[in-house]
mmCIF file of C-alpha atoms and ligand atoms in Angstrom:
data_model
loop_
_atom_site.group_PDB
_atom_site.id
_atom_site.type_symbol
_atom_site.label_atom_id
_atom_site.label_comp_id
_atom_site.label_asym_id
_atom_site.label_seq_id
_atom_site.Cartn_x
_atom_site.Cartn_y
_atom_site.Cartn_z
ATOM 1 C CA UNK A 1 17.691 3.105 4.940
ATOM 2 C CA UNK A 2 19.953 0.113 5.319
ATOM 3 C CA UNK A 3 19.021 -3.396 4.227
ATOM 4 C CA UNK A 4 18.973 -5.883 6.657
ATOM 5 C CA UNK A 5 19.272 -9.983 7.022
ATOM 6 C CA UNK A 6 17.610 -12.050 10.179
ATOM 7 C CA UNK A 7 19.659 -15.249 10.481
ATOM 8 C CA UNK A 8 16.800 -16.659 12.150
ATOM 9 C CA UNK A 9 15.907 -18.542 8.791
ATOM 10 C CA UNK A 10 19.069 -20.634 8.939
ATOM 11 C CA UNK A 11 19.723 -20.888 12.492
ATOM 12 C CA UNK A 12 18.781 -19.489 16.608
ATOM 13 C CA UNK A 13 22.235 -19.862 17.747
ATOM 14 C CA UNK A 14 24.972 -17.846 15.449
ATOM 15 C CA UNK A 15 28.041 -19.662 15.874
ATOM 16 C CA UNK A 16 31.313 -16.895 15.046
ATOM 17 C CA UNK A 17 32.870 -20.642 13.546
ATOM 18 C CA UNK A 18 30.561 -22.046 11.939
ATOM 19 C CA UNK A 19 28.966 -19.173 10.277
ATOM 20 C CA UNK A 20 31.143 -17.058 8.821
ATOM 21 C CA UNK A 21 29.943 -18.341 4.965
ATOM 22 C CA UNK A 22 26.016 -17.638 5.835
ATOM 23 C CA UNK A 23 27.705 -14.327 6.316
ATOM 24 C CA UNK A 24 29.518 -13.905 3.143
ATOM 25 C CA UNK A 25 26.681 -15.169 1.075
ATOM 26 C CA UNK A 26 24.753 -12.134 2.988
ATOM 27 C CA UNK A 27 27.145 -9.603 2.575
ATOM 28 C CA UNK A 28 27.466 -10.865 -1.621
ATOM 29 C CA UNK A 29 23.494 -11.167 -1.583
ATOM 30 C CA UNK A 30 24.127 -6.959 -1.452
ATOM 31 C CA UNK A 31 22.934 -6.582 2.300
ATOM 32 C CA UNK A 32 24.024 -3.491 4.735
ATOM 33 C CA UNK A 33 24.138 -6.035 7.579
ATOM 34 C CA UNK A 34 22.778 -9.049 9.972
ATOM 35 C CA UNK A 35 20.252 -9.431 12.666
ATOM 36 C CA UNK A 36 21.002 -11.956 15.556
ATOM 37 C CA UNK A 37 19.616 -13.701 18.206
ATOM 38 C CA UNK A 38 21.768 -12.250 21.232
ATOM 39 C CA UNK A 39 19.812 -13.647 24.156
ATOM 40 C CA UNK A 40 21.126 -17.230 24.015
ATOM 41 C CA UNK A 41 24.817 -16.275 22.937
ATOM 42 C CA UNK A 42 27.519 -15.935 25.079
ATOM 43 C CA UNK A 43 29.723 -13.001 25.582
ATOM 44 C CA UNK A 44 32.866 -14.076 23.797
ATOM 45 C CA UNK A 45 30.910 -15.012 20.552
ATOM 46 C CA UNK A 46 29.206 -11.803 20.640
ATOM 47 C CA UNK A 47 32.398 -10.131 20.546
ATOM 48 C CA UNK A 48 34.170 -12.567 17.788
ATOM 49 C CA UNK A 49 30.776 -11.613 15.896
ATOM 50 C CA UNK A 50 31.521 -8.050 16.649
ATOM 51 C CA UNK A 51 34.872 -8.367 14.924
ATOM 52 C CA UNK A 52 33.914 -10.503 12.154
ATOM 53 C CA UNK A 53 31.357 -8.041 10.990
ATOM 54 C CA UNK A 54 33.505 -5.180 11.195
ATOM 55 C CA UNK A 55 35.823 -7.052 9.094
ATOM 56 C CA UNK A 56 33.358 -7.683 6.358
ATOM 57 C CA UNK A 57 31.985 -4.376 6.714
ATOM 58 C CA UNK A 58 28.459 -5.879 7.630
ATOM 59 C CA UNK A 59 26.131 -3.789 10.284
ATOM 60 C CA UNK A 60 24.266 -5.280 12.769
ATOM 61 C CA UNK A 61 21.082 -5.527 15.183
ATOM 62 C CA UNK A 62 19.922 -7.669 17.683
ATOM 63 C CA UNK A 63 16.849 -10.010 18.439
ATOM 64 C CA UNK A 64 15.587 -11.507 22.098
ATOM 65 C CA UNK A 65 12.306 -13.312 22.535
ATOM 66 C CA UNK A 66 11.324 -14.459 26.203
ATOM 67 C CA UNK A 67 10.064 -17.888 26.708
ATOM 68 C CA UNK A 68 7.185 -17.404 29.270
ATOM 69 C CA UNK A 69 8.120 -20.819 31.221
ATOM 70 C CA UNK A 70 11.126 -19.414 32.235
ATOM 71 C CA UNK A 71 11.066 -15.474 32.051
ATOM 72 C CA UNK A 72 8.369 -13.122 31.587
ATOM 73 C CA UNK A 73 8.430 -9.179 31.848
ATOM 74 C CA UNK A 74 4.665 -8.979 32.674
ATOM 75 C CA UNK A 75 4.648 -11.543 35.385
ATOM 76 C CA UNK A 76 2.546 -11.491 38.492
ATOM 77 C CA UNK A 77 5.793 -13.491 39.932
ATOM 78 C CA UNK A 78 8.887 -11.433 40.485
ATOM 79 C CA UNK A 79 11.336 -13.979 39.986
ATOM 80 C CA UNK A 80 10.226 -14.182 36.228
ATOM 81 C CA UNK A 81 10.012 -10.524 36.248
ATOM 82 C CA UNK A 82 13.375 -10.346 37.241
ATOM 83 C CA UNK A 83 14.741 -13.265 35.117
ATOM 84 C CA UNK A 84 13.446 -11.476 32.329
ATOM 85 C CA UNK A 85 15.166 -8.392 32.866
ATOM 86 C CA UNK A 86 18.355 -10.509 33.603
ATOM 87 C CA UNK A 87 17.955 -12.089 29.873
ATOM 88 C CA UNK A 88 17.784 -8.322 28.764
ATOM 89 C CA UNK A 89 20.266 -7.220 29.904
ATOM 90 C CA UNK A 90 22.575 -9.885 28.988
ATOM 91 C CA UNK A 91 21.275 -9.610 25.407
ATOM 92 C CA UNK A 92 21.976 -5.586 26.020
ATOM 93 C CA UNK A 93 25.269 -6.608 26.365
ATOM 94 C CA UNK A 94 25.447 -8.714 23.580
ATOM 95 C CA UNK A 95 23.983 -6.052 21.470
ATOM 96 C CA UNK A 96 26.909 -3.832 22.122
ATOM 97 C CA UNK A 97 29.570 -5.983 21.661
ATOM 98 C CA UNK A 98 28.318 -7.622 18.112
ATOM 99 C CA UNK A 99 28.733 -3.653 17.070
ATOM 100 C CA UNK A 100 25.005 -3.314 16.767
ATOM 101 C CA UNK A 101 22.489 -0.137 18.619
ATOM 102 C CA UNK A 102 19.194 -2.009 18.576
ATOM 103 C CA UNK A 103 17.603 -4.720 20.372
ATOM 104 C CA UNK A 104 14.372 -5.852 19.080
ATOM 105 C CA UNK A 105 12.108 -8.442 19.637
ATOM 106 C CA UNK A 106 7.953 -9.090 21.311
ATOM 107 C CA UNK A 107 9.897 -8.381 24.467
ATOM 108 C CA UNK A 108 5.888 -7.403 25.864
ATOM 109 C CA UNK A 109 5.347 -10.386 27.901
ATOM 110 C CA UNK A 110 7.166 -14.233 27.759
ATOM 111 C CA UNK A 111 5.921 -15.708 24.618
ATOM 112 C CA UNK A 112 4.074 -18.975 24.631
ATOM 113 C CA UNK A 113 2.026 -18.384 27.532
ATOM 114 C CA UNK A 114 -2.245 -17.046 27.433
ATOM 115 C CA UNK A 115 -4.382 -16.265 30.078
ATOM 116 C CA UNK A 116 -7.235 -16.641 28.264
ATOM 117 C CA UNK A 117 -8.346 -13.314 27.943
ATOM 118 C CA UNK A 118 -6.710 -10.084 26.769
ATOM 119 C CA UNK A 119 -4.121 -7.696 28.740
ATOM 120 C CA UNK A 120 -4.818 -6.889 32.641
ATOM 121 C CA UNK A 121 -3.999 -3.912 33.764
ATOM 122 C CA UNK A 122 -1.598 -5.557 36.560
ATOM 123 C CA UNK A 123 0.494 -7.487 33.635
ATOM 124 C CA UNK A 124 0.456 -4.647 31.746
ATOM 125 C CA UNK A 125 1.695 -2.782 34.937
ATOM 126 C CA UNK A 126 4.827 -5.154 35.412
ATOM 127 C CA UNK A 127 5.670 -5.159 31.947
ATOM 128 C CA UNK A 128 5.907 -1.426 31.940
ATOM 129 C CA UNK A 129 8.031 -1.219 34.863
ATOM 130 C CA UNK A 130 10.133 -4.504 33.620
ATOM 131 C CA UNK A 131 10.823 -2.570 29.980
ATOM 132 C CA UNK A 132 11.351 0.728 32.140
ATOM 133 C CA UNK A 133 13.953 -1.052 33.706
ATOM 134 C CA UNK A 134 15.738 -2.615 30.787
ATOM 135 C CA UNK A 135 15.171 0.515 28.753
ATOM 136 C CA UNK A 136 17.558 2.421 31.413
ATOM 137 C CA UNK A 137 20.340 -0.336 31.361
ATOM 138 C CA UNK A 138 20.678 0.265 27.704
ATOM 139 C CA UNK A 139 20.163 3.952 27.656
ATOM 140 C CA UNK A 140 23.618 3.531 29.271
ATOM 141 C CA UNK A 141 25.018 1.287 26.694
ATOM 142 C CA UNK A 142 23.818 3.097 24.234
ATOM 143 C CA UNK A 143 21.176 1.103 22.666
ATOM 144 C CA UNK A 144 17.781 1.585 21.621
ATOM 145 C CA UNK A 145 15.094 -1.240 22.076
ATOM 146 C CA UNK A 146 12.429 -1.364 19.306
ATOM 147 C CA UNK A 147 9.607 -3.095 20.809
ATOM 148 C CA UNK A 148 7.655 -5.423 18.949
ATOM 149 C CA UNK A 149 3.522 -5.585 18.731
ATOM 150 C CA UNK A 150 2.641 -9.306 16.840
ATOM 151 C CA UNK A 151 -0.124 -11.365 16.340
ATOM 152 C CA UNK A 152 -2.906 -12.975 18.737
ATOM 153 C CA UNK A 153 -1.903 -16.423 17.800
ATOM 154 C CA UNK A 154 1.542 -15.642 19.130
ATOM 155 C CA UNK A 155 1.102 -12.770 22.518
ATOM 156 C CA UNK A 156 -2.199 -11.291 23.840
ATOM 157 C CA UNK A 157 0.001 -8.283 25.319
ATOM 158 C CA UNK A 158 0.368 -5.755 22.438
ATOM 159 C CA UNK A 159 -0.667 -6.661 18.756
ATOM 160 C CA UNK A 160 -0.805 -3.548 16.718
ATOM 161 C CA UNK A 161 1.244 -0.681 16.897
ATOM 162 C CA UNK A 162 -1.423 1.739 18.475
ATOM 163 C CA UNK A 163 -0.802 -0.848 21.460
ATOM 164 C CA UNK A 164 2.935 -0.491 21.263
ATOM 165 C CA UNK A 165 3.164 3.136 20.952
ATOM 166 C CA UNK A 166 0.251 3.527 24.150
ATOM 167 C CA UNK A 167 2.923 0.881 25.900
ATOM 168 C CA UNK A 168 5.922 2.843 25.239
ATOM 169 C CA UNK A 169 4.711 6.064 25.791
ATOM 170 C CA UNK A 170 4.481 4.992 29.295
ATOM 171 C CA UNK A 171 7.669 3.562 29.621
ATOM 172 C CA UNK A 172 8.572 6.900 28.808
ATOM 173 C CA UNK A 173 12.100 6.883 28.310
ATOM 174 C CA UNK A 174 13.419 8.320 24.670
ATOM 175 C CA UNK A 175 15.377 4.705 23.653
ATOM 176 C CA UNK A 176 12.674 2.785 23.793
ATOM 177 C CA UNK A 177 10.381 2.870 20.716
ATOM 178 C CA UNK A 178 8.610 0.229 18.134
ATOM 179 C CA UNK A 179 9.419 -2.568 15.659
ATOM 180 C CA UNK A 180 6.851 -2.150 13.073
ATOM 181 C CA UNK A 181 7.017 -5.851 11.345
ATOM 182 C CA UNK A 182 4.264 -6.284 8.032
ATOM 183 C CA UNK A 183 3.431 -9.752 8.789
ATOM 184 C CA UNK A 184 1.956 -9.030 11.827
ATOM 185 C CA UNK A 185 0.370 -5.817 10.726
ATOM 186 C CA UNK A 186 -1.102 -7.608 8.082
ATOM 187 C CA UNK A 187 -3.004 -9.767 10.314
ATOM 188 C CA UNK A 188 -3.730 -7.155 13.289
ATOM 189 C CA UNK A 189 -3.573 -3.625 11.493
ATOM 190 C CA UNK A 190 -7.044 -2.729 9.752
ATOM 191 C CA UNK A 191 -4.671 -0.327 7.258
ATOM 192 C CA UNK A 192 -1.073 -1.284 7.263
ATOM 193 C CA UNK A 193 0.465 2.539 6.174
ATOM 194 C CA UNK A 194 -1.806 4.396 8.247
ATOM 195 C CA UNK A 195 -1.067 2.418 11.117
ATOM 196 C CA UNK A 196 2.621 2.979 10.207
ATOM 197 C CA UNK A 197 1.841 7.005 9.288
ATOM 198 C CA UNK A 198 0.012 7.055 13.179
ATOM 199 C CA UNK A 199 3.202 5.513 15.305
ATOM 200 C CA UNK A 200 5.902 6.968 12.909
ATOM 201 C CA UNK A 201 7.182 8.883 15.661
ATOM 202 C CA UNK A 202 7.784 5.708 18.044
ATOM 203 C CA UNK A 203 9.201 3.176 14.590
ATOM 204 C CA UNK A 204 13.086 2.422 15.145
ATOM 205 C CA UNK A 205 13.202 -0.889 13.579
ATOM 206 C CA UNK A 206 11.196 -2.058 10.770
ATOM 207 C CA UNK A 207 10.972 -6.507 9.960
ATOM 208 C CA UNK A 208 9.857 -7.182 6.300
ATOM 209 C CA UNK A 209 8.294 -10.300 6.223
ATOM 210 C CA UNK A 210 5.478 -11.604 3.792
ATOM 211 C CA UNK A 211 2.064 -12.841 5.030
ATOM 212 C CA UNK A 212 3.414 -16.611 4.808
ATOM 213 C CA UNK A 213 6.999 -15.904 6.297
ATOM 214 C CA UNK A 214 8.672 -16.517 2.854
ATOM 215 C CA UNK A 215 9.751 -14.448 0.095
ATOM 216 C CA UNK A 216 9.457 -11.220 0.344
ATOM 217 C CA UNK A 217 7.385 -9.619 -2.606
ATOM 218 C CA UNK A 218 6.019 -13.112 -3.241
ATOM 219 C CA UNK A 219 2.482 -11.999 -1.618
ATOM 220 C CA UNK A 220 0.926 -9.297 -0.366
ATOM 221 C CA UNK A 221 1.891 -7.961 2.965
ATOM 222 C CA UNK A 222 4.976 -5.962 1.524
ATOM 223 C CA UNK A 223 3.315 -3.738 -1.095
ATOM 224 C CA UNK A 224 4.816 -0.476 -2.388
ATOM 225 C CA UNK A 225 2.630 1.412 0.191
ATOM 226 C CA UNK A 226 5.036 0.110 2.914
ATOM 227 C CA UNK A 227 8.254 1.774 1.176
ATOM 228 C CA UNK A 228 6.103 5.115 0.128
ATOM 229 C CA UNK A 229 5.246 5.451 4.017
ATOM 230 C CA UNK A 230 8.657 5.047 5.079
ATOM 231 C CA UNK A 231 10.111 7.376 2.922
ATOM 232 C CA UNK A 232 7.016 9.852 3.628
ATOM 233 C CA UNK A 233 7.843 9.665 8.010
ATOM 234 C CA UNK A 234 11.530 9.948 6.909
ATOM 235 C CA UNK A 235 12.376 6.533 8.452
ATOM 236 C CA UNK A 236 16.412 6.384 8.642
ATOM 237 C CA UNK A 237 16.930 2.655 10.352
ATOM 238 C CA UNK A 238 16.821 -0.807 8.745
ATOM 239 C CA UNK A 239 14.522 -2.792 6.983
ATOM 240 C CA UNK A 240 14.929 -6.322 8.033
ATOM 241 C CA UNK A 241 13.817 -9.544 6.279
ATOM 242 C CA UNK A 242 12.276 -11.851 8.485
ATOM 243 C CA UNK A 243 11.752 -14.926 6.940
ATOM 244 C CA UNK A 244 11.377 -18.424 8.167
ATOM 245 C CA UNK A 245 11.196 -22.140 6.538
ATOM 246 C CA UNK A 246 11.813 -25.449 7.857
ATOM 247 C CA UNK A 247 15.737 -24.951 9.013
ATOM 248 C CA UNK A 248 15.423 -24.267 12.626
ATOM 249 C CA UNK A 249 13.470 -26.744 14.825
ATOM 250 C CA UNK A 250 12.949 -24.791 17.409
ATOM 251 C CA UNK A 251 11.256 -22.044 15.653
ATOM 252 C CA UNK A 252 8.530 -24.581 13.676
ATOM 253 C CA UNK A 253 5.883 -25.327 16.398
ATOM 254 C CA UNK A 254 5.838 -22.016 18.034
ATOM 255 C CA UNK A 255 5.741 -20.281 14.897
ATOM 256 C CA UNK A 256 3.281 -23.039 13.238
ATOM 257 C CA UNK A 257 5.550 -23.372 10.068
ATOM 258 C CA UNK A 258 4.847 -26.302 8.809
ATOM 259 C CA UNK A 259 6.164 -26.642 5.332
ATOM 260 C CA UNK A 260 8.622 -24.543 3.459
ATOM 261 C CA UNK A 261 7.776 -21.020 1.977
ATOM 262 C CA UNK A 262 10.256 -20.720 -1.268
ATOM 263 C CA UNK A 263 11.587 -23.051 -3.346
ATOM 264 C CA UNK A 264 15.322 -22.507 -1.760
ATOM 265 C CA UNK A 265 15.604 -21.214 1.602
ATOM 266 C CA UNK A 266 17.716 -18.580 0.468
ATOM 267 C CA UNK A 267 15.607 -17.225 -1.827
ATOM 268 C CA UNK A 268 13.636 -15.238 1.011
ATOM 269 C CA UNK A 269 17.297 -13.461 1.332
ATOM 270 C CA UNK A 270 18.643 -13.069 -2.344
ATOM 271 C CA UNK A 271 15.552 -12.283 -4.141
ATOM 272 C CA UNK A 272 13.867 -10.449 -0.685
ATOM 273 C CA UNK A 273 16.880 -7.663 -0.939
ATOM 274 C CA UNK A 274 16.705 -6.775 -5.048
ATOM 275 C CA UNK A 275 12.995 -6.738 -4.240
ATOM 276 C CA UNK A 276 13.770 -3.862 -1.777
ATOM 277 C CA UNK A 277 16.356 -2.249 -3.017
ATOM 278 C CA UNK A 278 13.849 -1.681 -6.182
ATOM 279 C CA UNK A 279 11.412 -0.011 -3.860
ATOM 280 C CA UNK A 280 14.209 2.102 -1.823
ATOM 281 C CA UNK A 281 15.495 2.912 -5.584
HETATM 282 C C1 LER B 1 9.980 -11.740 15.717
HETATM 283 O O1 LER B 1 10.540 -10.639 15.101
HETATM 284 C C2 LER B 1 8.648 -12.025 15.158
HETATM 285 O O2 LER B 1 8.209 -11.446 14.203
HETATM 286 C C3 LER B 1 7.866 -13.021 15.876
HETATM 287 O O3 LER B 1 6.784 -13.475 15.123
HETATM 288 C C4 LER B 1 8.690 -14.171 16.343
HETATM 289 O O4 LER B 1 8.238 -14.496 17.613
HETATM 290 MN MN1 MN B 2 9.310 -9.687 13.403
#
């Protein structure tokens, strides 16, 4: 298993020139690689990424999220069906050229909208057929996209994995699996490993992040269980930290954070990967 860092605590838009030291702290912090938000970054910083992380001999995966205003995979309306799949495959793209072979991300439905009420079978429908879609453009490329089931407070579409893997199975197409992530599981799954045990075939990204979004090991949504299931499915791909604190406006209203999580916002990175790496050791 390889030991992965989401950027998303410092910042939503890598920059090739300006972050090249968040990178160099990551790679000293003893991480395998990076995860970055590729939907929002243009073509010729994903490929200065791409060579950059080759360079420091950093790995990499990707990360989209949809904003429902503007593009939204289970859409009644086909133009934001079919800006959706345009911000896919763009982020596809992306995913390729940083040097990476998995997109992840809720890529379900367009995040920040509700109906109300729980999945239709019509949204659920489009989404399918959206995810089909996107799944075959990066078949071609070479990528896999790990779907992601999260919590009610932040998508009605899929919140568990027995969702996800019900969703994907109907996609049907053998890149497109499941991002199993503990904070959400911890507020959707009713058992956390045998939720995990139950989609193992379908997990090809995995987000560690603690039940309050900071330092992982600090609570309770990361136990040993989590490692001793992974190890028991013989799960081969990375094992993210997704953390979050007060850095990035964008992410603190639609991800309610409203104070910080560790006493330095690195911490959830430097102490998060000896806290794993004592698990995977
Ligand atoms: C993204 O990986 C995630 O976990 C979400 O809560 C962010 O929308
Ligand atoms: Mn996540």
């Amino acid at each position: 298993m390889k030991v992965g860092m989401n950027l998303l605590l410092w910042t939503d838009k890598p920059d090739p020139s300006k972050h090249l030291h968040l990178l160099q702290d990551i790679k000293k912090w003893g991480f395998d690689g990076v995860e970055l938000a590729v939907d929002n970054m243009d073509a010729a910083d994903a490929k200065a990424f791409g060579l950059i992380l080759k360079e420091l001999g950093l790995g990499s995966t990707g990360i989209a999220a949809l904003d429902a205003a503007v593009a939204d995979p289970s859409s009644s309306d086909e133009a934001l069906r079919g800006q959706a799949l345009e911000i896919l495959r763009h982020a596809i793209r992306n995913t390729q050229w940083i040097g990476a072979e998995v997109l992840c991300g809720p890529l379900f439905q367009g995040l920040g909208r509700f109906s109300g009420q729980g999945p239709q079978p019509e949204e659920w429908g489009y989404a399918v057929e959206t995810l089909r879609a996107a799944g075959e453009y990066a078949a071609e490329l070479g990528i896999k996209l790990a779907l992601e089931p999260i919590n009610r407070f932040e998508m009605y579409l899929a919140n568990t994995l027995e969702d996800g893997a019900r969703f994907v199975e109907e996609v049907g197409l053998s890149n497109v699996g499941l991002l199993a992530d503990t904070h959400h599981g911890n507020i959707e799954e009713l058992n956390v490993p045998k939720a995990w045990r139950r989609a193992a075939k379908h997990i090809v990204h995995v987000h560690i992040s603690e039940n309050n979004r900071g330092v992982p090991g600090s609570g309770h949504a990361v136990p040993k269980e989590i490692f001793d299931v992974l190890h028991d499915i013989g799960y081969d791909g990375w094992l993210t930290i997704e953390a979050f604190g007060q850095l990035v406006p964008g992410l603190i209203s639609r991800l309610h954070l409203w104070r910080d999580y560790a006493e330095h916002p690195d911490d959830a990175a430097r102490l998060g990967v000896q806290y794993i790496r004592s698990h995977l050791a």
